[in-house]
């Protein structure tokens, strides 16, 4: 089978949808399928990527769903797009949604393949949902060419139905992780800088408002009063709020806080495996929670804010803790319960290691391939 992925963003930016596309790309390739990615970002050098990417449009930076993204400006004619699609001859085109008319919508309109969509996003604000409903009603029907619909989670499904209504059927299939990376890290000795008597709290994410690191810093301030010189907080990730958050940490007189900045995919598993507790304070706009599954894959107990996406994941994995978003005291209390109980951390380690295997690309990729085959069979009929 030949599979084409459509993404309106570009593949040179780190992001959850890029992780999803890359994971499926390499899994399907390993199973003998031919794979290609259609994306924006023609201003970038695709030879530096590990995937075969056809860029159709200059990507313009923008902001959506509480995070940075981009939209392509594609000036290729419809005739040229049809020629490209005919040359590639994909059996399935898999678009990442919400998609726009700037690129993916045009490719779908000119394609004769079977079209599958995965809806990824979560929108919490009622006014944004209303605006998207209105834009969908007044704009071009970008979904009329879709033959099969996947939602990445219950949280994403609720947003899709709030925007498009409940007439269309969705199949919920979670996102996956490259489990081998984390399995290998579990058996490594801890990094020397964390191999001491202090309990290491770890968080990972872009330093922007929706990731809620402010509330984790405030929770850590409460914890340091009860556990002086017993904890450290390691913050991996960078973003526009870094200086503001560092100023808050100084104002709160926090000690033993490490700001690692961007961490490479290669370094991340060993770093996570050297921690004791994973903290995920994101306040909203989360449809799933890759970071939760990655933390589970190295055996860490998870304390997360109960936004819709994170709460949906943790509901399936009892023992990990979800607390109200924007509530430092509740987060501190949940973290303290793990700090105080090495036995609870040890017990949850084994449960999480086993549970994470259900999110391997082998499991998720096989589910998506079955969905492709089912949708293709229905489309032919």
mmCIF file of C-alpha atoms in Angstrom:
data_model
loop_
_atom_site.group_PDB
_atom_site.id
_atom_site.type_symbol
_atom_site.label_atom_id
_atom_site.label_comp_id
_atom_site.label_asym_id
_atom_site.label_seq_id
_atom_site.Cartn_x
_atom_site.Cartn_y
_atom_site.Cartn_z
ATOM 1 C CA UNK A 1 0.000 0.000 0.000
ATOM 2 C CA UNK A 2 1.134 3.565 -0.596
ATOM 3 C CA UNK A 3 0.204 6.086 2.078
ATOM 4 C CA UNK A 4 0.401 9.846 1.864
ATOM 5 C CA UNK A 5 0.165 12.063 4.937
ATOM 6 C CA UNK A 6 -1.177 15.608 4.590
ATOM 7 C CA UNK A 7 -0.176 18.279 7.099
ATOM 8 C CA UNK A 8 -0.739 22.013 6.734
ATOM 9 C CA UNK A 9 2.129 22.753 9.100
ATOM 10 C CA UNK A 10 5.747 22.006 8.117
ATOM 11 C CA UNK A 11 7.860 19.057 9.257
ATOM 12 C CA UNK A 12 10.828 21.086 10.528
ATOM 13 C CA UNK A 13 9.000 22.178 13.698
ATOM 14 C CA UNK A 14 8.610 20.078 16.825
ATOM 15 C CA UNK A 15 4.952 19.412 17.522
ATOM 16 C CA UNK A 16 2.491 16.703 18.496
ATOM 17 C CA UNK A 17 1.089 16.274 14.988
ATOM 18 C CA UNK A 18 4.606 15.983 13.569
ATOM 19 C CA UNK A 19 5.337 13.265 16.156
ATOM 20 C CA UNK A 20 2.167 11.445 15.092
ATOM 21 C CA UNK A 21 2.976 11.640 11.378
ATOM 22 C CA UNK A 22 6.619 10.617 11.874
ATOM 23 C CA UNK A 23 5.680 7.683 14.072
ATOM 24 C CA UNK A 24 3.202 6.308 11.564
ATOM 25 C CA UNK A 25 5.511 7.071 8.635
ATOM 26 C CA UNK A 26 8.378 4.987 10.012
ATOM 27 C CA UNK A 27 6.157 2.194 11.310
ATOM 28 C CA UNK A 28 4.389 1.739 7.977
ATOM 29 C CA UNK A 29 7.707 1.969 6.153
ATOM 30 C CA UNK A 30 9.105 -0.773 8.406
ATOM 31 C CA UNK A 31 6.152 -2.962 7.395
ATOM 32 C CA UNK A 32 6.982 -2.595 3.695
ATOM 33 C CA UNK A 33 4.566 0.172 2.742
ATOM 34 C CA UNK A 34 5.600 3.162 0.655
ATOM 35 C CA UNK A 35 5.040 6.459 2.456
ATOM 36 C CA UNK A 36 5.253 10.161 1.579
ATOM 37 C CA UNK A 37 4.382 13.365 3.440
ATOM 38 C CA UNK A 38 2.793 16.399 1.783
ATOM 39 C CA UNK A 39 3.443 19.498 3.876
ATOM 40 C CA UNK A 40 4.256 23.179 3.847
ATOM 41 C CA UNK A 41 7.712 24.563 4.481
ATOM 42 C CA UNK A 42 9.125 24.880 0.981
ATOM 43 C CA UNK A 43 11.593 27.433 2.413
ATOM 44 C CA UNK A 44 13.267 24.643 4.415
ATOM 45 C CA UNK A 45 15.765 21.979 3.319
ATOM 46 C CA UNK A 46 13.927 18.651 3.386
ATOM 47 C CA UNK A 47 17.156 16.725 2.799
ATOM 48 C CA UNK A 48 17.830 17.178 6.526
ATOM 49 C CA UNK A 49 14.717 15.181 7.397
ATOM 50 C CA UNK A 50 14.586 11.416 7.863
ATOM 51 C CA UNK A 51 11.302 11.277 5.943
ATOM 52 C CA UNK A 52 10.424 11.860 2.294
ATOM 53 C CA UNK A 53 8.558 15.173 2.304
ATOM 54 C CA UNK A 54 7.045 17.005 -0.659
ATOM 55 C CA UNK A 55 6.709 20.671 0.321
ATOM 56 C CA UNK A 56 3.957 22.602 -1.440
ATOM 57 C CA UNK A 57 3.875 26.126 -0.096
ATOM 58 C CA UNK A 58 5.782 28.601 2.022
ATOM 59 C CA UNK A 59 4.870 28.223 5.700
ATOM 60 C CA UNK A 60 3.716 31.351 7.512
ATOM 61 C CA UNK A 61 4.097 31.262 11.334
ATOM 62 C CA UNK A 62 0.827 31.597 13.223
ATOM 63 C CA UNK A 63 -0.792 30.635 16.515
ATOM 64 C CA UNK A 64 -3.565 28.124 17.087
ATOM 65 C CA UNK A 65 -5.005 25.899 19.833
ATOM 66 C CA UNK A 66 -2.847 27.678 22.373
ATOM 67 C CA UNK A 67 0.436 26.948 20.625
ATOM 68 C CA UNK A 68 2.600 28.052 17.741
ATOM 69 C CA UNK A 69 1.971 26.498 14.329
ATOM 70 C CA UNK A 70 2.085 27.567 10.691
ATOM 71 C CA UNK A 71 -0.038 27.704 7.562
ATOM 72 C CA UNK A 72 1.256 27.162 4.029
ATOM 73 C CA UNK A 73 0.612 29.524 1.157
ATOM 74 C CA UNK A 74 0.431 27.162 -1.828
ATOM 75 C CA UNK A 75 0.358 28.765 -5.287
ATOM 76 C CA UNK A 76 0.588 25.562 -7.301
ATOM 77 C CA UNK A 77 -2.203 25.247 -9.854
ATOM 78 C CA UNK A 78 -4.846 22.539 -9.456
ATOM 79 C CA UNK A 79 -3.485 20.983 -12.630
ATOM 80 C CA UNK A 80 -0.024 20.728 -11.084
ATOM 81 C CA UNK A 81 -1.443 19.274 -7.878
ATOM 82 C CA UNK A 82 -3.280 16.615 -9.890
ATOM 83 C CA UNK A 83 -0.050 15.789 -11.705
ATOM 84 C CA UNK A 84 1.813 15.387 -8.403
ATOM 85 C CA UNK A 85 -0.935 13.223 -6.959
ATOM 86 C CA UNK A 86 -0.978 11.056 -10.105
ATOM 87 C CA UNK A 87 2.814 10.651 -9.949
ATOM 88 C CA UNK A 88 2.653 9.577 -6.306
ATOM 89 C CA UNK A 89 -0.422 7.348 -6.817
ATOM 90 C CA UNK A 90 -1.260 6.991 -3.117
ATOM 91 C CA UNK A 91 -3.880 4.469 -2.092
ATOM 92 C CA UNK A 92 -4.646 6.452 1.076
ATOM 93 C CA UNK A 93 -4.277 10.138 1.853
ATOM 94 C CA UNK A 94 -4.329 10.702 5.606
ATOM 95 C CA UNK A 95 -4.984 14.336 6.537
ATOM 96 C CA UNK A 96 -4.328 15.848 9.960
ATOM 97 C CA UNK A 97 -7.312 17.927 11.075
ATOM 98 C CA UNK A 98 -8.421 20.619 11.572
ATOM 99 C CA UNK A 99 -7.088 21.191 8.070
ATOM 100 C CA UNK A 100 -7.334 24.299 5.971
ATOM 101 C CA UNK A 101 -8.036 25.099 2.313
ATOM 102 C CA UNK A 102 -4.493 26.423 1.907
ATOM 103 C CA UNK A 103 -2.941 23.037 1.105
ATOM 104 C CA UNK A 104 -4.550 19.868 2.461
ATOM 105 C CA UNK A 105 -8.024 20.911 1.373
ATOM 106 C CA UNK A 106 -6.812 21.470 -2.182
ATOM 107 C CA UNK A 107 -4.991 18.146 -2.310
ATOM 108 C CA UNK A 108 -8.068 16.282 -1.109
ATOM 109 C CA UNK A 109 -10.227 18.059 -3.690
ATOM 110 C CA UNK A 110 -7.901 16.919 -6.484
ATOM 111 C CA UNK A 111 -7.166 13.408 -5.226
ATOM 112 C CA UNK A 112 -8.737 10.109 -6.258
ATOM 113 C CA UNK A 113 -7.344 8.167 -3.287
ATOM 114 C CA UNK A 114 -9.170 6.958 -0.196
ATOM 115 C CA UNK A 115 -9.196 9.880 2.257
ATOM 116 C CA UNK A 116 -8.795 9.413 6.010
ATOM 117 C CA UNK A 117 -8.774 12.220 8.583
ATOM 118 C CA UNK A 118 -7.437 12.227 12.134
ATOM 119 C CA UNK A 119 -8.922 14.991 14.258
ATOM 120 C CA UNK A 120 -6.290 16.036 16.805
ATOM 121 C CA UNK A 121 -7.265 19.224 18.579
ATOM 122 C CA UNK A 122 -9.059 20.111 21.783
ATOM 123 C CA UNK A 123 -10.790 23.467 22.168
ATOM 124 C CA UNK A 124 -12.045 24.296 25.664
ATOM 125 C CA UNK A 125 -13.384 27.832 25.242
ATOM 126 C CA UNK A 126 -17.042 28.070 24.189
ATOM 127 C CA UNK A 127 -16.445 31.229 22.152
ATOM 128 C CA UNK A 128 -13.710 29.538 20.107
ATOM 129 C CA UNK A 129 -15.945 26.576 19.409
ATOM 130 C CA UNK A 130 -18.684 28.928 18.298
ATOM 131 C CA UNK A 131 -16.271 30.784 16.012
ATOM 132 C CA UNK A 132 -15.083 27.516 14.467
ATOM 133 C CA UNK A 133 -18.674 26.340 13.978
ATOM 134 C CA UNK A 134 -19.485 29.599 12.217
ATOM 135 C CA UNK A 135 -16.355 29.482 10.047
ATOM 136 C CA UNK A 136 -17.170 25.901 9.100
ATOM 137 C CA UNK A 137 -20.745 26.776 8.183
ATOM 138 C CA UNK A 138 -19.792 29.816 6.108
ATOM 139 C CA UNK A 139 -16.558 28.509 4.565
ATOM 140 C CA UNK A 140 -15.864 25.740 2.058
ATOM 141 C CA UNK A 141 -16.854 22.234 3.128
ATOM 142 C CA UNK A 142 -13.371 20.855 3.647
ATOM 143 C CA UNK A 143 -14.671 17.537 4.956
ATOM 144 C CA UNK A 144 -16.880 16.546 2.023
ATOM 145 C CA UNK A 145 -13.972 14.556 0.558
ATOM 146 C CA UNK A 146 -13.303 12.523 3.732
ATOM 147 C CA UNK A 147 -14.208 8.827 3.647
ATOM 148 C CA UNK A 148 -13.130 7.783 7.159
ATOM 149 C CA UNK A 149 -12.704 9.750 10.382
ATOM 150 C CA UNK A 150 -10.452 9.068 13.347
ATOM 151 C CA UNK A 151 -10.412 11.049 16.604
ATOM 152 C CA UNK A 152 -7.178 10.930 18.578
ATOM 153 C CA UNK A 153 -9.040 10.816 21.904
ATOM 154 C CA UNK A 154 -12.421 11.342 23.527
ATOM 155 C CA UNK A 155 -11.401 14.951 24.152
ATOM 156 C CA UNK A 156 -10.697 15.450 20.441
ATOM 157 C CA UNK A 157 -13.934 13.698 19.497
ATOM 158 C CA UNK A 158 -15.961 16.073 21.675
ATOM 159 C CA UNK A 159 -14.387 19.063 19.946
ATOM 160 C CA UNK A 160 -14.969 17.592 16.471
ATOM 161 C CA UNK A 161 -18.630 16.986 17.244
ATOM 162 C CA UNK A 162 -19.025 20.451 18.770
ATOM 163 C CA UNK A 163 -17.739 21.979 15.519
ATOM 164 C CA UNK A 164 -19.203 19.677 12.865
ATOM 165 C CA UNK A 165 -22.146 18.069 14.634
ATOM 166 C CA UNK A 166 -22.765 14.424 15.430
ATOM 167 C CA UNK A 167 -23.839 13.158 12.009
ATOM 168 C CA UNK A 168 -20.410 11.748 11.110
ATOM 169 C CA UNK A 169 -18.969 8.607 12.678
ATOM 170 C CA UNK A 170 -15.519 8.718 14.292
ATOM 171 C CA UNK A 171 -13.309 5.885 15.474
ATOM 172 C CA UNK A 172 -11.137 6.727 18.484
ATOM 173 C CA UNK A 173 -7.539 5.586 18.023
ATOM 174 C CA UNK A 174 -4.906 6.954 20.386
ATOM 175 C CA UNK A 175 -1.529 8.322 19.354
ATOM 176 C CA UNK A 176 1.548 6.167 19.762
ATOM 177 C CA UNK A 177 5.134 6.385 20.933
ATOM 178 C CA UNK A 178 8.364 4.748 19.809
ATOM 179 C CA UNK A 179 8.471 2.410 22.772
ATOM 180 C CA UNK A 180 11.949 0.967 22.069
ATOM 181 C CA UNK A 181 13.578 4.318 22.867
ATOM 182 C CA UNK A 182 12.123 4.256 26.356
ATOM 183 C CA UNK A 183 12.574 0.535 27.001
ATOM 184 C CA UNK A 184 16.308 0.958 26.489
ATOM 185 C CA UNK A 185 16.490 3.917 28.887
ATOM 186 C CA UNK A 186 14.754 2.025 31.706
ATOM 187 C CA UNK A 187 17.753 -0.296 32.044
ATOM 188 C CA UNK A 188 20.386 2.452 32.094
ATOM 189 C CA UNK A 189 21.889 3.751 35.358
ATOM 190 C CA UNK A 190 20.571 7.124 36.431
ATOM 191 C CA UNK A 191 22.371 10.176 35.147
ATOM 192 C CA UNK A 192 25.047 11.015 37.708
ATOM 193 C CA UNK A 193 23.664 14.475 38.483
ATOM 194 C CA UNK A 194 20.404 12.910 39.701
ATOM 195 C CA UNK A 195 21.913 9.882 41.410
ATOM 196 C CA UNK A 196 21.613 11.115 44.985
ATOM 197 C CA UNK A 197 19.126 11.172 47.835
ATOM 198 C CA UNK A 198 16.995 13.987 46.407
ATOM 199 C CA UNK A 199 13.676 13.182 44.742
ATOM 200 C CA UNK A 200 13.639 14.574 41.211
ATOM 201 C CA UNK A 201 10.432 16.081 39.862
ATOM 202 C CA UNK A 202 10.465 16.363 36.075
ATOM 203 C CA UNK A 203 8.323 18.295 33.610
ATOM 204 C CA UNK A 204 8.542 18.608 29.861
ATOM 205 C CA UNK A 205 6.895 21.048 27.494
ATOM 206 C CA UNK A 206 7.053 24.318 25.664
ATOM 207 C CA UNK A 207 7.223 27.269 28.071
ATOM 208 C CA UNK A 208 3.990 28.946 27.052
ATOM 209 C CA UNK A 209 0.861 29.830 28.958
ATOM 210 C CA UNK A 210 -1.215 26.734 28.267
ATOM 211 C CA UNK A 211 1.479 24.411 29.648
ATOM 212 C CA UNK A 212 0.864 25.799 33.148
ATOM 213 C CA UNK A 213 4.447 25.739 34.451
ATOM 214 C CA UNK A 214 3.615 28.754 36.641
ATOM 215 C CA UNK A 215 1.332 26.534 38.731
ATOM 216 C CA UNK A 216 3.963 23.831 39.054
ATOM 217 C CA UNK A 217 6.459 26.422 40.334
ATOM 218 C CA UNK A 218 3.922 27.555 42.929
ATOM 219 C CA UNK A 219 3.271 23.949 43.917
ATOM 220 C CA UNK A 220 7.010 23.366 44.247
ATOM 221 C CA UNK A 221 7.253 26.387 46.548
ATOM 222 C CA UNK A 222 4.734 24.728 48.867
ATOM 223 C CA UNK A 223 6.576 21.415 48.712
ATOM 224 C CA UNK A 224 9.906 22.988 49.602
ATOM 225 C CA UNK A 225 8.436 24.179 52.892
ATOM 226 C CA UNK A 226 7.541 20.601 53.835
ATOM 227 C CA UNK A 227 10.567 18.896 52.259
ATOM 228 C CA UNK A 228 13.500 21.314 52.585
ATOM 229 C CA UNK A 229 16.607 20.241 50.648
ATOM 230 C CA UNK A 230 14.929 16.960 49.692
ATOM 231 C CA UNK A 231 13.590 17.790 46.222
ATOM 232 C CA UNK A 232 14.711 19.164 42.887
ATOM 233 C CA UNK A 233 12.623 20.335 39.957
ATOM 234 C CA UNK A 234 13.924 19.740 36.437
ATOM 235 C CA UNK A 235 12.205 21.710 33.663
ATOM 236 C CA UNK A 236 12.852 20.555 30.095
ATOM 237 C CA UNK A 237 11.674 22.769 27.265
ATOM 238 C CA UNK A 238 11.909 26.340 26.104
ATOM 239 C CA UNK A 239 9.536 29.019 24.939
ATOM 240 C CA UNK A 240 8.398 32.621 25.147
ATOM 241 C CA UNK A 241 7.682 32.580 28.898
ATOM 242 C CA UNK A 242 11.083 31.324 30.024
ATOM 243 C CA UNK A 243 12.354 34.631 31.444
ATOM 244 C CA UNK A 244 9.008 35.371 33.091
ATOM 245 C CA UNK A 245 8.916 31.925 34.709
ATOM 246 C CA UNK A 246 12.518 32.200 35.884
ATOM 247 C CA UNK A 247 11.660 35.558 37.449
ATOM 248 C CA UNK A 248 8.729 33.905 39.246
ATOM 249 C CA UNK A 249 11.024 31.149 40.531
ATOM 250 C CA UNK A 250 13.381 33.803 41.911
ATOM 251 C CA UNK A 251 10.475 35.697 43.482
ATOM 252 C CA UNK A 252 9.308 32.486 45.175
ATOM 253 C CA UNK A 253 12.903 31.875 46.334
ATOM 254 C CA UNK A 254 12.948 28.388 44.869
ATOM 255 C CA UNK A 255 16.085 26.305 45.107
ATOM 256 C CA UNK A 256 17.235 23.280 43.126
ATOM 257 C CA UNK A 257 15.386 24.251 39.941
ATOM 258 C CA UNK A 258 17.094 23.294 36.681
ATOM 259 C CA UNK A 259 16.125 24.914 33.375
ATOM 260 C CA UNK A 260 17.384 22.560 30.685
ATOM 261 C CA UNK A 261 15.944 24.313 27.656
ATOM 262 C CA UNK A 262 15.277 22.228 24.556
ATOM 263 C CA UNK A 263 16.087 18.537 25.007
ATOM 264 C CA UNK A 264 16.787 16.356 21.971
ATOM 265 C CA UNK A 265 14.762 13.234 21.241
ATOM 266 C CA UNK A 266 17.953 11.226 21.718
ATOM 267 C CA UNK A 267 18.620 12.561 25.222
ATOM 268 C CA UNK A 268 15.032 12.623 26.498
ATOM 269 C CA UNK A 269 14.412 8.956 27.456
ATOM 270 C CA UNK A 270 17.503 8.662 29.689
ATOM 271 C CA UNK A 271 16.740 12.025 31.249
ATOM 272 C CA UNK A 272 13.161 11.017 32.067
ATOM 273 C CA UNK A 273 14.271 7.627 33.366
ATOM 274 C CA UNK A 274 16.580 9.418 35.833
ATOM 275 C CA UNK A 275 13.672 11.239 37.510
ATOM 276 C CA UNK A 276 11.267 10.051 40.202
ATOM 277 C CA UNK A 277 7.945 11.801 39.534
ATOM 278 C CA UNK A 278 6.563 13.324 36.325
ATOM 279 C CA UNK A 279 4.511 16.525 36.560
ATOM 280 C CA UNK A 280 2.252 17.782 33.769
ATOM 281 C CA UNK A 281 0.527 21.048 34.758
ATOM 282 C CA UNK A 282 -0.996 22.064 31.377
ATOM 283 C CA UNK A 283 -4.167 24.072 31.949
ATOM 284 C CA UNK A 284 -6.070 23.190 28.762
ATOM 285 C CA UNK A 285 -6.225 22.726 24.989
ATOM 286 C CA UNK A 286 -4.725 19.237 25.358
ATOM 287 C CA UNK A 287 -6.400 16.544 23.286
ATOM 288 C CA UNK A 288 -4.219 13.627 24.409
ATOM 289 C CA UNK A 289 -0.889 13.779 26.239
ATOM 290 C CA UNK A 290 2.185 12.270 24.592
ATOM 291 C CA UNK A 291 4.290 13.309 27.560
ATOM 292 C CA UNK A 292 2.166 11.270 29.966
ATOM 293 C CA UNK A 293 2.664 8.096 27.950
ATOM 294 C CA UNK A 294 6.387 8.778 27.566
ATOM 295 C CA UNK A 295 6.689 9.205 31.340
ATOM 296 C CA UNK A 296 4.790 5.968 31.896
ATOM 297 C CA UNK A 297 7.116 4.241 29.420
ATOM 298 C CA UNK A 298 10.049 4.809 31.784
ATOM 299 C CA UNK A 299 7.994 3.860 34.838
ATOM 300 C CA UNK A 300 7.390 7.310 36.331
ATOM 301 C CA UNK A 301 4.269 8.010 38.390
ATOM 302 C CA UNK A 302 2.346 10.892 36.834
ATOM 303 C CA UNK A 303 0.758 13.925 38.468
ATOM 304 C CA UNK A 304 -1.166 15.927 35.870
ATOM 305 C CA UNK A 305 -3.650 18.740 35.664
ATOM 306 C CA UNK A 306 -7.049 17.301 34.792
ATOM 307 C CA UNK A 307 -7.528 19.065 31.480
ATOM 308 C CA UNK A 308 -9.751 17.056 29.141
ATOM 309 C CA UNK A 309 -6.941 15.310 27.281
ATOM 310 C CA UNK A 310 -4.813 14.384 30.279
ATOM 311 C CA UNK A 311 -7.810 13.338 32.351
ATOM 312 C CA UNK A 312 -8.929 11.051 29.528
ATOM 313 C CA UNK A 313 -5.557 9.303 29.433
ATOM 314 C CA UNK A 314 -5.181 8.927 33.204
ATOM 315 C CA UNK A 315 -8.731 7.634 33.618
ATOM 316 C CA UNK A 316 -7.461 4.460 31.967
ATOM 317 C CA UNK A 317 -4.412 4.203 34.231
ATOM 318 C CA UNK A 318 -5.430 4.341 37.910
ATOM 319 C CA UNK A 319 -2.809 5.149 40.494
ATOM 320 C CA UNK A 320 -1.541 8.139 38.554
ATOM 321 C CA UNK A 321 -3.078 11.359 39.816
ATOM 322 C CA UNK A 322 -5.071 14.114 38.114
ATOM 323 C CA UNK A 323 -5.735 17.382 39.937
ATOM 324 C CA UNK A 324 -7.731 20.505 39.057
ATOM 325 C CA UNK A 325 -5.885 22.790 36.608
ATOM 326 C CA UNK A 326 -4.457 26.049 38.001
ATOM 327 C CA UNK A 327 -4.478 24.638 41.553
ATOM 328 C CA UNK A 328 -0.937 24.650 43.020
ATOM 329 C CA UNK A 329 -2.091 23.364 46.398
ATOM 330 C CA UNK A 330 -3.815 20.325 44.867
ATOM 331 C CA UNK A 331 -0.795 19.614 42.686
ATOM 332 C CA UNK A 332 1.552 19.916 45.654
ATOM 333 C CA UNK A 333 -0.598 17.516 47.652
ATOM 334 C CA UNK A 334 -0.633 14.924 44.875
ATOM 335 C CA UNK A 335 3.133 15.153 44.383
ATOM 336 C CA UNK A 336 3.648 14.908 48.151
ATOM 337 C CA UNK A 337 1.709 11.634 48.247
ATOM 338 C CA UNK A 338 4.316 10.105 45.921
ATOM 339 C CA UNK A 339 7.238 11.776 47.695
ATOM 340 C CA UNK A 340 6.089 10.249 50.968
ATOM 341 C CA UNK A 341 5.581 6.744 49.567
ATOM 342 C CA UNK A 342 8.471 5.019 47.765
ATOM 343 C CA UNK A 343 6.305 1.894 47.814
ATOM 344 C CA UNK A 344 3.574 3.614 45.820
ATOM 345 C CA UNK A 345 6.137 4.823 43.289
ATOM 346 C CA UNK A 346 7.583 1.328 42.960
ATOM 347 C CA UNK A 347 4.159 -0.289 42.549
ATOM 348 C CA UNK A 348 3.067 2.221 39.921
ATOM 349 C CA UNK A 349 6.348 1.861 38.054
ATOM 350 C CA UNK A 350 5.516 -1.680 36.986
ATOM 351 C CA UNK A 351 1.921 -0.829 36.107
ATOM 352 C CA UNK A 352 2.959 2.128 33.966
ATOM 353 C CA UNK A 353 5.734 0.247 32.186
ATOM 354 C CA UNK A 354 3.242 -2.399 31.138
ATOM 355 C CA UNK A 355 0.476 0.039 30.234
ATOM 356 C CA UNK A 356 2.751 2.109 27.985
ATOM 357 C CA UNK A 357 3.330 -0.883 25.712
ATOM 358 C CA UNK A 358 -0.284 -0.548 24.583
ATOM 359 C CA UNK A 359 0.670 2.771 22.984
ATOM 360 C CA UNK A 360 3.551 1.439 20.893
ATOM 361 C CA UNK A 361 3.414 2.266 17.205
ATOM 362 C CA UNK A 362 3.115 -1.454 16.517
ATOM 363 C CA UNK A 363 -0.193 -1.519 18.382
ATOM 364 C CA UNK A 364 -1.472 1.876 17.195
ATOM 365 C CA UNK A 365 -0.126 1.491 13.649
ATOM 366 C CA UNK A 366 -1.873 -1.846 13.239
ATOM 367 C CA UNK A 367 -5.149 -0.305 14.393
ATOM 368 C CA UNK A 368 -4.810 2.508 11.879
ATOM 369 C CA UNK A 369 -3.891 0.119 9.060
ATOM 370 C CA UNK A 370 -7.031 -1.884 9.796
ATOM 371 C CA UNK A 371 -8.986 1.366 9.661
ATOM 372 C CA UNK A 372 -7.440 2.155 6.253
ATOM 373 C CA UNK A 373 -8.415 -1.241 4.883
ATOM 374 C CA UNK A 374 -11.958 -1.022 6.237
ATOM 375 C CA UNK A 375 -12.424 2.487 4.840
ATOM 376 C CA UNK A 376 -10.985 1.519 1.438
ATOM 377 C CA UNK A 377 -13.361 -1.445 1.239
ATOM 378 C CA UNK A 378 -16.342 0.766 2.058
ATOM 379 C CA UNK A 379 -15.199 3.413 -0.432
ATOM 380 C CA UNK A 380 -14.988 0.881 -3.276
ATOM 381 C CA UNK A 381 -18.519 -0.302 -2.499
#
